[in-house]
PDB file of C-alpha atoms and ligand atoms in Angstrom:
ATOM      1  CA  UNK P  26     120.102 185.389 120.625  1.00 93.00           C
ATOM      2  CA  UNK P  27     118.220 182.708 118.454  1.00 96.00           C
ATOM      3  CA  UNK P  28     114.952 181.247 119.250  1.00 97.00           C
ATOM      4  CA  UNK P  29     114.287 177.603 117.568  1.00 97.00           C
ATOM      5  CA  UNK P  30     111.801 174.783 118.187  1.00 97.00           C
ATOM      6  CA  UNK P  31     113.560 171.455 118.587  1.00 97.00           C
ATOM      7  CA  UNK P  32     111.451 168.319 119.295  1.00 97.00           C
ATOM      8  CA  UNK P  33     108.770 170.541 120.527  1.00 96.00           C
ATOM      9  CA  UNK P  34     110.839 172.513 122.970  1.00 96.00           C
ATOM     10  CA  UNK P  35     111.496 176.067 122.308  1.00 97.00           C
ATOM     11  CA  UNK P  36     115.348 176.883 122.944  1.00 96.00           C
ATOM     12  CA  UNK P  37     117.523 180.200 122.688  1.00 96.00           C
ATOM     13  CA  UNK P  38     121.188 179.665 121.497  1.00 97.00           C
ATOM     14  CA  UNK P  39     123.760 182.096 120.471  1.00 96.00           C
ATOM     15  CA  UNK P  40     123.964 182.823 116.797  1.00 95.00           C
ATOM     16  CA  UNK P  41     126.274 180.758 114.889  1.00 94.00           C
ATOM     17  CA  UNK P  42     125.361 177.615 116.706  1.00 96.00           C
ATOM     18  CA  UNK P  43     124.792 174.507 114.850  1.00 97.00           C
ATOM     19  CA  UNK P  44     121.242 172.592 115.229  1.00 98.00           C
ATOM     20  CA  UNK P  45     123.560 169.687 116.373  1.00 97.00           C
ATOM     21  CA  UNK P  46     124.906 171.901 119.218  1.00 96.00           C
ATOM     22  CA  UNK P  47     121.677 173.346 120.120  1.00 97.00           C
ATOM     23  CA  UNK P  48     120.120 169.840 120.078  1.00 97.00           C
ATOM     24  CA  UNK P  49     123.066 168.939 122.385  1.00 96.00           C
ATOM     25  CA  UNK P  50     122.521 171.599 124.926  1.00 94.00           C
ATOM     26  CA  UNK P  51     118.974 170.301 125.483  1.00 95.00           C
ATOM     27  CA  UNK P  52     120.442 166.829 126.087  1.00 94.00           C
ATOM     28  CA  UNK P  53     119.207 165.451 122.627  1.00 95.00           C
ATOM     29  CA  UNK P  54     121.801 162.942 121.217  1.00 93.00           C
ATOM     30  CA  UNK P  55     121.952 163.117 117.461  1.00 96.00           C
ATOM     31  CA  UNK P  56     124.370 160.264 115.959  1.00 95.00           C
ATOM     32  CA  UNK P  57     127.413 161.888 114.118  1.00 95.00           C
ATOM     33  CA  UNK P  58     130.557 160.623 112.453  1.00 94.00           C
ATOM     34  CA  UNK P  59     132.541 163.349 110.242  1.00 95.00           C
ATOM     35  CA  UNK P  60     131.535 165.805 112.904  1.00 95.00           C
ATOM     36  CA  UNK P  61     134.150 165.968 115.636  1.00 94.00           C
ATOM     37  CA  UNK P  62     134.506 168.491 118.871  1.00 92.00           C
ATOM     38  CA  UNK P  63     137.113 170.981 117.938  1.00 92.00           C
ATOM     39  CA  UNK P  64     137.194 170.478 114.116  1.00 95.00           C
ATOM     40  CA  UNK P  65     135.318 172.375 111.533  1.00 94.00           C
ATOM     41  CA  UNK P  66     132.153 170.840 110.470  1.00 92.00           C
ATOM     42  CA  UNK P  67     132.361 168.995 107.101  1.00 89.00           C
ATOM     43  CA  UNK P  68     128.716 168.100 106.903  1.00 92.00           C
ATOM     44  CA  UNK P  69     129.624 164.866 104.785  1.00 91.00           C
ATOM     45  CA  UNK P  70     128.511 161.618 106.148  1.00 95.00           C
ATOM     46  CA  UNK P  71     124.746 162.530 106.701  1.00 96.00           C
ATOM     47  CA  UNK P  72     124.514 160.520 109.769  1.00 96.00           C
ATOM     48  CA  UNK P  73     123.288 163.589 111.771  1.00 97.00           C
ATOM     49  CA  UNK P  74     120.308 164.158 109.548  1.00 98.00           C
ATOM     50  CA  UNK P  75     117.313 165.762 111.331  1.00 98.00           C
ATOM     51  CA  UNK P  76     113.797 166.917 109.655  1.00 98.00           C
ATOM     52  CA  UNK P  77     113.469 170.392 109.079  1.00 98.00           C
ATOM     53  CA  UNK P  78     109.774 171.343 109.035  1.00 96.00           C
ATOM     54  CA  UNK P  79     109.011 173.720 106.420  1.00 92.00           C
ATOM     55  CA  UNK P  80     104.876 173.971 106.458  1.00 82.00           C
ATOM     56  CA  UNK P  81     101.947 171.868 107.245  1.00 84.00           C
ATOM     57  CA  UNK P  82     103.047 169.011 104.917  1.00 86.00           C
ATOM     58  CA  UNK P  83     106.629 169.822 104.014  1.00 93.00           C
ATOM     59  CA  UNK P  84     109.891 169.212 105.465  1.00 95.00           C
ATOM     60  CA  UNK P  85     113.447 168.570 104.364  1.00 97.00           C
ATOM     61  CA  UNK P  86     116.077 166.490 105.781  1.00 98.00           C
ATOM     62  CA  UNK P  87     119.373 168.478 106.861  1.00 97.00           C
ATOM     63  CA  UNK P  88     122.787 167.779 108.185  1.00 98.00           C
ATOM     64  CA  UNK P  89     122.463 169.104 111.470  1.00 98.00           C
ATOM     65  CA  UNK P  90     125.963 169.478 112.046  1.00 97.00           C
ATOM     66  CA  UNK P  91     126.389 171.697 109.460  1.00 96.00           C
ATOM     67  CA  UNK P  92     123.301 173.548 109.635  1.00 97.00           C
ATOM     68  CA  UNK P  93     123.321 177.021 111.562  1.00 97.00           C
ATOM     69  CA  UNK P  94     120.329 177.718 113.932  1.00 97.00           C
ATOM     70  CA  UNK P  95     117.732 180.251 112.431  1.00 96.00           C
ATOM     71  CA  UNK P  96     115.228 182.178 114.030  1.00 97.00           C
ATOM     72  CA  UNK P  97     111.749 180.140 114.126  1.00 96.00           C
ATOM     73  CA  UNK P  98     113.084 176.825 112.853  1.00 96.00           C
ATOM     74  CA  UNK P  99     111.361 173.508 113.589  1.00 97.00           C
ATOM     75  CA  UNK P 100     113.495 170.778 113.928  1.00 98.00           C
ATOM     76  CA  UNK P 101     112.615 167.065 114.623  1.00 97.00           C
ATOM     77  CA  UNK P 102     115.624 165.113 115.588  1.00 97.00           C
ATOM     78  CA  UNK P 103     113.675 161.647 115.945  1.00 95.00           C
ATOM     79  CA  UNK P 104     110.981 161.604 113.596  1.00 96.00           C
ATOM     80  CA  UNK P 105     110.373 158.432 111.389  1.00 96.00           C
ATOM     81  CA  UNK P 106     111.420 160.309 108.577  1.00 97.00           C
ATOM     82  CA  UNK P 107     114.922 161.355 110.105  1.00 97.00           C
ATOM     83  CA  UNK P 108     115.498 157.924 111.585  1.00 96.00           C
ATOM     84  CA  UNK P 109     114.696 156.276 108.441  1.00 97.00           C
ATOM     85  CA  UNK P 110     117.236 158.416 106.401  1.00 97.00           C
ATOM     86  CA  UNK P 111     119.897 157.885 109.208  1.00 97.00           C
ATOM     87  CA  UNK P 112     119.441 154.083 109.020  1.00 96.00           C
ATOM     88  CA  UNK P 113     119.830 154.461 105.165  1.00 97.00           C
ATOM     89  CA  UNK P 114     123.066 156.260 105.475  1.00 97.00           C
ATOM     90  CA  UNK P 115     124.398 153.995 107.976  1.00 95.00           C
ATOM     91  CA  UNK P 116     123.525 151.081 105.843  1.00 94.00           C
ATOM     92  CA  UNK P 117     125.357 152.443 102.894  1.00 95.00           C
ATOM     93  CA  UNK P 118     128.586 153.370 105.277  1.00 94.00           C
ATOM     94  CA  UNK P 119     128.740 149.829 106.675  1.00 91.00           C
ATOM     95  CA  UNK P 120     128.787 148.602 103.074  1.00 91.00           C
ATOM     96  CA  UNK P 121     131.882 150.624 102.220  1.00 88.00           C
ATOM     97  CA  UNK P 122     133.492 149.948 105.706  1.00 85.00           C
ATOM     98  CA  UNK P 123     132.064 146.732 107.417  1.00 84.00           C
ATOM     99  CA  UNK P 124     134.898 146.564 109.952  1.00 75.00           C
ATOM    100  CA  UNK P 125     134.278 149.868 111.660  1.00 81.00           C
ATOM    101  CA  UNK P 126     133.282 148.920 115.251  1.00 77.00           C
ATOM    102  CA  UNK P 127     131.847 152.616 115.314  1.00 84.00           C
ATOM    103  CA  UNK P 128     129.456 152.055 112.525  1.00 88.00           C
ATOM    104  CA  UNK P 129     128.368 148.430 113.885  1.00 84.00           C
ATOM    105  CA  UNK P 130     127.521 149.859 117.089  1.00 83.00           C
ATOM    106  CA  UNK P 131     125.786 152.712 115.536  1.00 89.00           C
ATOM    107  CA  UNK P 132     123.844 150.006 113.329  1.00 88.00           C
ATOM    108  CA  UNK P 133     122.917 148.072 116.816  1.00 83.00           C
ATOM    109  CA  UNK P 134     121.763 151.371 118.211  1.00 86.00           C
ATOM    110  CA  UNK P 135     119.430 152.035 115.392  1.00 89.00           C
ATOM    111  CA  UNK P 136     117.832 148.713 115.198  1.00 87.00           C
ATOM    112  CA  UNK P 137     119.274 147.979 111.650  1.00 88.00           C
ATOM    113  CA  UNK P 138     119.155 144.296 111.201  1.00 83.00           C
ATOM    114  CA  UNK P 139     120.545 143.793 107.566  1.00 86.00           C
ATOM    115  CA  UNK P 140     122.697 145.484 105.297  1.00 90.00           C
ATOM    116  CA  UNK P 141     120.761 145.671 101.807  1.00 92.00           C
ATOM    117  CA  UNK P 142     123.880 146.936  99.533  1.00 93.00           C
ATOM    118  CA  UNK P 143     126.644 144.945  98.201  1.00 91.00           C
ATOM    119  CA  UNK P 144     129.871 145.106 100.739  1.00 88.00           C
ATOM    120  CA  UNK P 145     132.846 146.205  99.479  1.00 87.00           C
ATOM    121  CA  UNK P 146     135.371 147.212 102.059  1.00 82.00           C
ATOM    122  CA  UNK P 147     137.182 150.452 101.193  1.00 83.00           C
ATOM    123  CA  UNK P 148     138.498 150.846 104.605  1.00 78.00           C
ATOM    124  CA  UNK P 149     137.583 154.513 104.648  1.00 85.00           C
ATOM    125  CA  UNK P 150     134.362 156.194 104.799  1.00 89.00           C
ATOM    126  CA  UNK P 151     135.652 159.547 103.632  1.00 90.00           C
ATOM    127  CA  UNK P 152     134.694 161.170 106.912  1.00 92.00           C
ATOM    128  CA  UNK P 153     137.647 163.627 106.548  1.00 91.00           C
ATOM    129  CA  UNK P 154     138.251 163.628 110.229  1.00 91.00           C
ATOM    130  CA  UNK P 155     142.055 162.688 109.585  1.00 87.00           C
ATOM    131  CA  UNK P 156     142.492 165.332 106.813  1.00 89.00           C
ATOM    132  CA  UNK P 157     140.831 168.032 109.051  1.00 93.00           C
ATOM    133  CA  UNK P 158     142.590 166.806 112.325  1.00 89.00           C
ATOM    134  CA  UNK P 159     146.089 166.804 110.319  1.00 87.00           C
ATOM    135  CA  UNK P 160     145.502 170.419 108.878  1.00 90.00           C
ATOM    136  CA  UNK P 161     143.399 171.951 111.909  1.00 93.00           C
ATOM    137  CA  UNK P 162     144.927 170.758 114.793  1.00 90.00           C
ATOM    138  CA  UNK P 163     148.475 169.755 113.997  1.00 86.00           C
ATOM    139  CA  UNK P 164     149.238 172.584 111.574  1.00 87.00           C
ATOM    140  CA  UNK P 165     150.245 170.323 109.311  1.00 82.00           C
ATOM    141  CA  UNK P 166     148.482 169.328 105.966  1.00 76.00           C
ATOM    142  CA  UNK P 167     150.418 166.493 105.245  1.00 76.00           C
ATOM    143  CA  UNK P 168     147.589 164.275 104.157  1.00 82.00           C
ATOM    144  CA  UNK P 169     144.479 165.272 101.835  1.00 85.00           C
ATOM    145  CA  UNK P 170     141.801 163.685  99.774  1.00 86.00           C
ATOM    146  CA  UNK P 171     142.852 162.626  96.333  1.00 85.00           C
ATOM    147  CA  UNK P 172     140.682 161.612  93.318  1.00 87.00           C
ATOM    148  CA  UNK P 173     137.104 161.544  92.437  1.00 88.00           C
ATOM    149  CA  UNK P 174     134.085 159.377  92.800  1.00 85.00           C
ATOM    150  CA  UNK P 175     134.790 155.680  93.666  1.00 82.00           C
ATOM    151  CA  UNK P 176     138.449 156.476  93.496  1.00 85.00           C
ATOM    152  CA  UNK P 177     138.448 159.196  95.944  1.00 86.00           C
ATOM    153  CA  UNK P 178     140.618 158.403  98.938  1.00 84.00           C
ATOM    154  CA  UNK P 179     142.840 160.062 101.650  1.00 83.00           C
ATOM    155  CA  UNK P 180     146.628 160.255 100.554  1.00 80.00           C
ATOM    156  CA  UNK P 181     149.914 161.783 100.828  1.00 76.00           C
ATOM    157  CA  UNK P 182     150.963 163.887  98.063  1.00 71.00           C
ATOM    158  CA  UNK P 183     153.226 161.503  95.536  1.00 71.00           C
ATOM    159  CA  UNK P 184     152.502 158.635  98.076  1.00 67.00           C
ATOM    160  CA  UNK P 185     155.416 159.546 100.597  1.00 67.00           C
ATOM    161  CA  UNK P 186     155.561 160.381 103.987  1.00 68.00           C
ATOM    162  CA  UNK P 187     155.427 164.445 103.666  1.00 71.00           C
ATOM    163  CA  UNK P 188     158.047 166.537 105.341  1.00 75.00           C
ATOM    164  CA  UNK P 189     155.106 168.471 107.216  1.00 76.00           C
ATOM    165  CA  UNK P 190     154.176 165.137 109.075  1.00 77.00           C
ATOM    166  CA  UNK P 191     155.100 165.104 112.729  1.00 77.00           C
ATOM    167  CA  UNK P 192     154.177 161.528 113.326  1.00 74.00           C
ATOM    168  CA  UNK P 193     151.832 162.323 115.856  1.00 76.00           C
ATOM    169  CA  UNK P 194     149.376 159.483 114.921  1.00 74.00           C
ATOM    170  CA  UNK P 195     146.274 161.590 115.226  1.00 79.00           C
ATOM    171  CA  UNK P 196     145.150 160.732 111.703  1.00 80.00           C
ATOM    172  CA  UNK P 197     144.908 157.075 112.977  1.00 76.00           C
ATOM    173  CA  UNK P 198     143.390 157.816 116.568  1.00 79.00           C
ATOM    174  CA  UNK P 199     140.586 159.831 115.272  1.00 84.00           C
ATOM    175  CA  UNK P 200     139.761 157.456 112.663  1.00 83.00           C
ATOM    176  CA  UNK P 201     136.113 156.057 113.109  1.00 81.00           C
ATOM    177  CA  UNK P 202     137.667 153.038 111.096  1.00 75.00           C
ATOM    178  CA  UNK P 203     140.723 152.341 112.728  1.00 64.00           C
ATOM    179  CA  UNK P 204     140.040 153.280 116.448  1.00 53.00           C
ATOM    180  CA  UNK P 205     138.204 149.916 117.060  1.00 45.00           C
ATOM    181  CA  UNK P 206     137.837 147.174 114.279  1.00 46.00           C
ATOM    182  CA  UNK P 207     135.651 144.360 114.535  1.00 46.00           C
ATOM    183  CA  UNK P 208     137.692 141.010 114.085  1.00 46.00           C
ATOM    184  CA  UNK P 209     134.899 138.358 113.578  1.00 46.00           C
ATOM    185  CA  UNK P 210     135.396 136.673 110.434  1.00 51.00           C
ATOM    186  CA  UNK P 211     132.334 136.191 108.847  1.00 55.00           C
ATOM    187  CA  UNK P 212     129.534 139.214 108.117  1.00 56.00           C
ATOM    188  CA  UNK P 213     126.061 138.196 108.201  1.00 60.00           C
ATOM    189  CA  UNK P 214     123.716 140.279 106.376  1.00 61.00           C
ATOM    190  CA  UNK P 215     126.637 142.855 106.347  1.00 59.00           C
ATOM    191  CA  UNK P 216     126.526 143.029 110.033  1.00 60.00           C
ATOM    192  CA  UNK P 217     129.258 142.040 112.434  1.00 52.00           C
ATOM    193  CA  UNK P 218     129.318 138.066 112.497  1.00 44.00           C
ATOM    194  CA  UNK P 219     129.490 137.897 116.090  1.00 41.00           C
ATOM    195  CA  UNK P 220     127.061 139.908 117.537  1.00 43.00           C
ATOM    196  CA  UNK P 221     125.124 140.665 114.779  1.00 39.00           C
ATOM    197  CA  UNK P 222     123.692 143.621 116.422  1.00 41.00           C
ATOM    198  CA  UNK P 223     121.318 141.429 118.583  1.00 39.00           C
ATOM    199  CA  UNK P 224     122.919 141.023 121.660  1.00 39.00           C
ATOM    200  CA  UNK P 225     124.878 143.584 123.754  1.00 40.00           C
ATOM    201  CA  UNK P 226     128.768 143.669 122.847  1.00 41.00           C
ATOM    202  CA  UNK P 227     129.637 142.438 126.379  1.00 42.00           C
ATOM    203  CA  UNK P 228     127.767 139.244 125.828  1.00 37.00           C
ATOM    204  CA  UNK P 229     128.996 138.357 122.482  1.00 40.00           C
ATOM    205  CA  UNK P 230     129.648 134.601 122.414  1.00 40.00           C
ATOM    206  CA  UNK P 231     132.216 134.599 120.033  1.00 38.00           C
ATOM    207  CA  UNK P 232     133.559 137.878 120.502  1.00 40.00           C
ATOM    208  CA  UNK P 233     137.382 138.081 119.278  1.00 39.00           C
ATOM    209  CA  UNK P 234     138.148 140.969 121.058  1.00 40.00           C
ATOM    210  CA  UNK P 235     137.159 144.096 119.103  1.00 42.00           C
ATOM    211  CA  UNK P 236     138.209 146.180 122.229  1.00 40.00           C
ATOM    212  CA  UNK P 237     141.637 144.945 121.887  1.00 38.00           C
ATOM    213  CA  UNK P 238     141.804 145.734 118.382  1.00 37.00           C
ATOM    214  CA  UNK P 239     142.647 148.973 118.306  1.00 35.00           C
ATOM    215  CA  UNK P 240     143.912 150.134 115.065  1.00 36.00           C
ATOM    216  CA  UNK P 241     143.586 146.529 113.698  1.00 35.00           C
ATOM    217  CA  UNK P 242     142.290 147.870 110.317  1.00 39.00           C
ATOM    218  CA  UNK P 243     146.022 149.094 109.814  1.00 38.00           C
ATOM    219  CA  UNK P 244     145.824 152.375 108.349  1.00 37.00           C
ATOM    220  CA  UNK P 245     149.091 153.672 107.977  1.00 39.00           C
ATOM    221  CA  UNK P 246     150.391 156.715 110.111  1.00 37.00           C
ATOM    222  CA  UNK P 247     151.376 158.847 107.318  1.00 35.00           C
TER     223      UNK P 247
HETATM  224  S1  SF4 A  10     150.564 161.499 111.744  1.00 53.82           S
HETATM  225 FE1  SF4 A  10     151.298 163.068 110.320  1.00 53.82          FE
HETATM  226  S2  SF4 A  10     149.712 163.106 108.737  1.00 53.82           S
HETATM  227 FE2  SF4 A  10     148.817 162.148 110.769  1.00 53.82          FE
HETATM  228  S3  SF4 A  10     147.959 163.762 111.680  1.00 53.82           S
HETATM  229 FE3  SF4 A  10     149.863 163.744 112.519  1.00 53.82          FE
HETATM  230  S4  SF4 A  10     151.024 165.139 111.252  1.00 53.82           S
HETATM  231 FE4  SF4 A  10     149.105 164.564 109.994  1.00 53.82          FE
HETATM  232  S1  SF4 A  11     141.096 157.405 106.933  1.00 53.82           S
HETATM  233 FE1  SF4 A  11     139.491 157.320 108.728  1.00 53.82          FE
HETATM  234  S2  SF4 A  11     139.535 159.595 109.223  1.00 53.82           S
HETATM  235 FE2  SF4 A  11     140.519 159.756 107.148  1.00 53.82          FE
HETATM  236  S3  SF4 A  11     138.533 159.871 105.889  1.00 53.82           S
HETATM  237 FE3  SF4 A  11     138.877 157.535 106.093  1.00 53.82          FE
HETATM  238  S4  SF4 A  11     137.701 157.216 107.678  1.00 53.82           S
HETATM  239 FE4  SF4 A  11     137.608 159.348 107.854  1.00 53.82          FE
HETATM  240  S1  SF4 A  12     131.614 141.779 120.126  1.00 53.82           S
HETATM  241 FE1  SF4 A  12     132.623 140.591 118.643  1.00 53.82          FE
HETATM  242  S2  SF4 A  12     131.211 140.060 116.871  1.00 53.82           S
HETATM  243 FE2  SF4 A  12     130.677 141.897 118.215  1.00 53.82          FE
HETATM  244  S3  SF4 A  12     131.734 143.813 117.099  1.00 53.82           S
HETATM  245 FE3  SF4 A  12     133.166 142.725 118.613  1.00 53.82          FE
HETATM  246  S4  SF4 A  12     134.556 141.264 117.787  1.00 53.82           S
HETATM  247 FE4  SF4 A  12     132.857 141.929 116.384  1.00 53.82          FE
HETATM  248  S1  FES A  13     128.144 164.403 111.205  1.00 53.82           S
HETATM  249 FE1  FES A  13     126.922 165.428 110.253  1.00 53.82          FE
HETATM  250  S2  FES A  13     127.168 165.335 108.254  1.00 53.82           S
HETATM  251 FE2  FES A  13     128.500 163.981 109.412  1.00 53.82          FE
END
């Protein structure tokens, strides 16, 4: 067993457990996006950043889903440094995917009231959930990442439905962008035009039905 300290409390967990899972066992919630239970961890989105204390005045930020526990680790999941970094990550993700209801809700929970980056809807946050689901759960591997940098995207080989595809729909179902899309027309400061993250979703006066728009973003089921 490995002993570490999370938010001031000592905890003992099995070797191989991630910091995210150890915190979860203690009832501490850390936001996640590319992480999905049952899939391998990817450590890409950085929404799950936590502060790792390395000395009296030294610490670093690490993705908790991809960080295995180590003896004596001291973790702060809710420090100002961690919260500020996570907010910045969510702002950047919303700038590239403003219709994601998951992201808009996350922004609301974090108290983000403005996106400071230029909005360019790419319809994908490159979280890799669909790719890992296809490969690890469906044993298909019909889709994967292609391209680099800003042209990186999820695609099939040669842009055609691959023979390995079982048409299960899992790649769309697991996508945090497709699952529930905000259908409000205008973004205000990069945030959902209706609720603006200022009011609980159920009281949104002009809600156009995000809860009924499952799959509205329209990623194809390859
Ligand atoms: S629909 Fe096809 S590409 Fe999508 S997860 Fe299922 S097998 Fe993979
Ligand atoms: S299509 Fe969806 S699940 Fe796949 S990488 Fe993009 S955002 Fe993630
Ligand atoms: S409540 Fe309305 S405005 Fe808010 S996310 Fe849903 S559709 Fe968009
Ligand atoms: S959930 Fe940890 S990096 Fe994405």
